[in-house]
mmCIF file of C-alpha atoms in Angstrom:
data_model
loop_
_atom_site.group_PDB
_atom_site.id
_atom_site.type_symbol
_atom_site.label_atom_id
_atom_site.label_comp_id
_atom_site.label_asym_id
_atom_site.label_seq_id
_atom_site.Cartn_x
_atom_site.Cartn_y
_atom_site.Cartn_z
ATOM 1 C CA MET A 9 84.704 109.343 92.949
ATOM 2 C CA ASN A 10 87.793 107.576 94.214
ATOM 3 C CA TRP A 11 89.141 104.593 94.160
ATOM 4 C CA TYR A 12 90.202 102.626 97.648
ATOM 5 C CA VAL A 13 92.264 99.722 97.749
ATOM 6 C CA VAL A 14 89.988 97.127 99.772
ATOM 7 C CA TYR A 15 91.450 94.394 101.857
ATOM 8 C CA THR A 16 89.854 90.894 101.276
ATOM 9 C CA LYS A 17 89.767 87.566 103.428
ATOM 10 C CA PRO A 18 92.807 85.319 101.872
ATOM 11 C CA LYS A 19 91.129 84.055 98.091
ATOM 12 C CA TRP A 20 88.149 86.095 98.056
ATOM 13 C CA GLU A 21 89.225 88.849 95.543
ATOM 14 C CA LYS A 22 87.345 87.600 92.458
ATOM 15 C CA LYS A 23 83.950 86.636 94.047
ATOM 16 C CA VAL A 24 84.480 90.189 96.833
ATOM 17 C CA ALA A 25 84.626 91.462 93.474
ATOM 18 C CA GLU A 26 82.088 90.618 92.355
ATOM 19 C CA ARG A 27 79.296 90.308 94.668
ATOM 20 C CA LEU A 28 80.458 94.379 94.939
ATOM 21 C CA ASN A 29 79.467 94.691 90.850
ATOM 22 C CA GLU A 30 75.527 92.888 91.551
ATOM 23 C CA ILE A 31 75.428 95.324 93.634
ATOM 24 C CA GLY A 32 76.464 98.639 91.811
ATOM 25 C CA ILE A 33 79.314 99.102 93.021
ATOM 26 C CA VAL A 34 82.438 99.519 90.069
ATOM 27 C CA THR A 35 84.687 97.618 91.229
ATOM 28 C CA TYR A 36 89.004 95.962 89.403
ATOM 29 C CA CYS A 37 91.135 92.662 90.219
ATOM 30 C CA PRO A 38 93.579 92.710 88.501
ATOM 31 C CA LEU A 39 94.425 88.556 87.638
ATOM 32 C CA ILE A 40 97.266 87.585 85.842
ATOM 33 C CA SER A 41 97.467 83.877 84.257
ATOM 34 C CA LYS A 42 99.972 81.250 85.762
ATOM 35 C CA VAL A 43 100.364 77.871 85.515
ATOM 36 C CA SER A 44 99.684 75.177 88.359
ATOM 37 C CA GLN A 45 100.395 72.195 88.782
ATOM 38 C CA TRP A 46 98.949 69.091 89.664
ATOM 39 C CA SER A 47 100.213 65.801 90.177
ATOM 40 C CA ASP A 48 98.386 64.468 86.769
ATOM 41 C CA ARG A 49 97.885 67.559 84.945
ATOM 42 C CA LYS A 50 98.776 71.630 84.589
ATOM 43 C CA LYS A 51 96.158 74.347 83.945
ATOM 44 C CA ILE A 52 96.302 77.922 83.366
ATOM 45 C CA ILE A 53 94.258 79.624 85.590
ATOM 46 C CA SER A 54 93.859 82.968 86.954
ATOM 47 C CA VAL A 55 94.821 84.610 89.796
ATOM 48 C CA PRO A 56 95.089 87.971 90.742
ATOM 49 C CA LEU A 57 97.893 90.338 90.641
ATOM 50 C CA PHE A 58 97.839 91.549 94.542
ATOM 51 C CA ASN A 59 97.196 88.972 97.155
ATOM 52 C CA SER A 60 93.384 89.719 99.246
ATOM 53 C CA TYR A 61 93.530 93.450 97.827
ATOM 54 C CA ILE A 62 90.934 94.984 95.056
ATOM 55 C CA PHE A 63 90.117 97.908 93.834
ATOM 56 C CA VAL A 64 86.725 99.360 94.235
ATOM 57 C CA GLN A 65 85.693 102.876 93.103
ATOM 58 C CA LEU A 66 82.912 105.240 95.038
ATOM 59 C CA GLU A 67 82.674 108.581 96.464
ATOM 60 C CA GLU A 68 83.865 108.693 100.498
ATOM 61 C CA LYS A 69 79.682 108.685 101.693
ATOM 62 C CA ASN A 70 79.335 105.214 100.482
ATOM 63 C CA ARG A 71 82.484 103.936 101.990
ATOM 64 C CA ASN A 72 80.275 101.612 103.913
ATOM 65 C CA ARG A 73 78.711 99.728 101.755
ATOM 66 C CA ILE A 74 81.227 97.364 100.985
ATOM 67 C CA PHE A 75 80.871 95.514 104.179
ATOM 68 C CA GLU A 76 77.333 94.551 102.835
ATOM 69 C CA VAL A 77 79.393 91.863 101.073
ATOM 70 C CA VAL A 78 80.999 89.013 103.244
ATOM 71 C CA GLY A 79 84.606 88.506 102.387
ATOM 72 C CA ALA A 80 85.499 92.441 101.920
ATOM 73 C CA VAL A 81 87.149 93.085 105.515
ATOM 74 C CA ARG A 82 88.433 96.397 105.528
ATOM 75 C CA TYR A 83 89.962 99.068 103.371
ATOM 76 C CA LEU A 84 94.371 100.192 102.944
ATOM 77 C CA PHE A 85 95.033 103.577 105.245
ATOM 78 C CA TRP A 86 98.089 105.337 104.508
ATOM 79 C CA LEU A 87 99.104 107.903 106.629
ATOM 80 C CA GLY A 88 95.427 107.881 108.995
ATOM 81 C CA LYS A 89 93.601 107.975 105.782
ATOM 82 C CA ALA A 90 91.557 105.494 103.300
ATOM 83 C CA ALA A 91 94.340 105.016 100.908
ATOM 84 C CA VAL A 92 93.471 106.800 97.374
ATOM 85 C CA VAL A 93 94.711 105.186 94.373
ATOM 86 C CA LYS A 94 94.552 107.685 91.363
ATOM 87 C CA ASP A 95 92.790 107.112 87.785
ATOM 88 C CA LEU A 96 96.344 107.204 86.369
ATOM 89 C CA GLU A 97 97.528 104.887 87.987
ATOM 90 C CA ILE A 98 94.815 102.201 87.396
ATOM 91 C CA GLU A 99 95.743 103.146 84.159
ATOM 92 C CA ALA A 100 98.502 101.337 84.923
ATOM 93 C CA ILE A 101 97.735 98.147 85.995
ATOM 94 C CA LYS A 102 95.451 97.934 83.054
ATOM 95 C CA GLU A 103 98.071 98.559 80.155
ATOM 96 C CA TRP A 104 100.848 96.706 81.498
ATOM 97 C CA LEU A 105 98.452 93.812 82.077
ATOM 98 C CA SER A 106 97.399 94.247 78.077
ATOM 99 C CA VAL A 107 100.905 93.422 76.810
ATOM 100 C CA PRO A 108 102.031 90.664 75.355
ATOM 101 C CA ASP A 109 104.218 88.465 76.629
ATOM 102 C CA VAL A 110 106.648 88.765 73.929
ATOM 103 C CA TYR A 111 107.048 91.856 73.010
ATOM 104 C CA GLU A 112 110.007 93.496 69.945
ATOM 105 C CA VAL A 113 112.326 95.764 71.059
ATOM 106 C CA THR A 114 115.695 97.662 69.193
ATOM 107 C CA LEU A 115 118.360 98.132 70.938
ATOM 108 C CA ASP A 116 120.850 101.004 69.572
ATOM 109 C CA GLN A 117 123.996 101.605 71.484
ATOM 110 C CA TRP A 118 122.949 103.061 74.423
ATOM 111 C CA LYS A 119 125.610 104.442 77.109
ATOM 112 C CA LYS A 120 125.833 105.398 81.061
ATOM 113 C CA GLY A 121 123.209 108.760 81.559
ATOM 114 C CA ASP A 122 121.505 109.126 78.902
ATOM 115 C CA LYS A 123 117.969 109.379 78.663
ATOM 116 C CA ILE A 124 115.633 106.655 76.516
ATOM 117 C CA VAL A 125 111.589 106.680 76.320
ATOM 118 C CA LEU A 126 110.865 102.539 75.809
ATOM 119 C CA GLY A 127 109.035 102.066 72.827
ATOM 120 C CA SER A 128 107.571 98.621 73.900
ATOM 121 C CA GLY A 129 106.606 96.086 76.676
ATOM 122 C CA PRO A 130 105.405 96.359 79.932
ATOM 123 C CA PHE A 131 106.866 100.122 80.828
ATOM 124 C CA ILE A 132 105.990 100.902 77.129
ATOM 125 C CA SER A 133 106.111 105.742 76.762
ATOM 126 C CA GLN A 134 108.067 105.077 79.791
ATOM 127 C CA SER A 135 111.710 107.876 80.676
ATOM 128 C CA ALA A 136 114.285 106.092 81.594
ATOM 129 C CA VAL A 137 117.833 106.974 82.531
ATOM 130 C CA ILE A 138 121.130 103.989 82.146
ATOM 131 C CA GLN A 139 121.927 103.491 84.215
ATOM 132 C CA GLU A 140 124.959 101.340 84.097
ATOM 133 C CA VAL A 141 126.447 98.919 80.295
ATOM 134 C CA LYS A 142 127.246 95.683 81.182
ATOM 135 C CA GLN A 143 128.177 92.593 78.012
ATOM 136 C CA ASN A 144 125.106 90.994 79.377
ATOM 137 C CA HIS A 145 122.535 93.771 80.468
ATOM 138 C CA TYR A 146 121.873 97.571 81.115
ATOM 139 C CA ILE A 147 120.675 98.624 84.013
ATOM 140 C CA LEU A 148 117.627 101.277 83.003
ATOM 141 C CA ILE A 149 116.439 103.480 86.233
ATOM 142 C CA LEU A 150 112.842 104.050 85.769
ATOM 143 C CA GLU A 151 112.437 107.725 87.486
ATOM 144 C CA SER A 152 108.973 107.674 87.324
ATOM 145 C CA LEU A 153 107.997 104.587 88.813
ATOM 146 C CA GLY A 154 110.055 104.961 91.292
ATOM 147 C CA CYS A 155 112.048 101.059 89.928
ATOM 148 C CA VAL A 156 115.192 100.340 88.576
ATOM 149 C CA LEU A 157 114.949 97.949 85.834
ATOM 150 C CA LYS A 158 117.272 94.969 84.925
ATOM 151 C CA VAL A 159 117.390 94.573 80.646
ATOM 152 C CA ASN A 160 118.903 91.392 79.241
ATOM 153 C CA LYS A 161 121.189 91.684 76.316
ATOM 154 C CA LYS A 162 120.123 88.565 74.809
ATOM 155 C CA GLU A 163 116.121 88.309 75.245
ATOM 156 C CA LEU A 164 116.691 91.970 73.138
#
């Protein structure tokens, strides 16, 4: 079964995921904790990582079942087809969200062009290439994720 991306009404992500689960559809709505401040207090709340998007896992022939639930608007499409998310990508999101906010990093003397494997943090086990070494930070290229990461030496 494939994972698909479903677009929901704004602020309906958790409700839609819950209702889809009730009718037997496997869903994943990644949540993060956020401090929300009102005039009289602060509170930690769980908010969706992706606004107005949830992931559903079902067979192609059952794709229309999501529209049985109020709040599910449409599928996200890519190149004319419903966007399919790989299991590996869903697991990477889950792993990234499970990493604690504080983690230990050890620092070796790296130089430009060195290839390393990150040993901790949200990008653990990802290989990276040192692009730049500055006095206060390193710039790493995470080729498998297609992104650039700046690591401050002060945080290390």
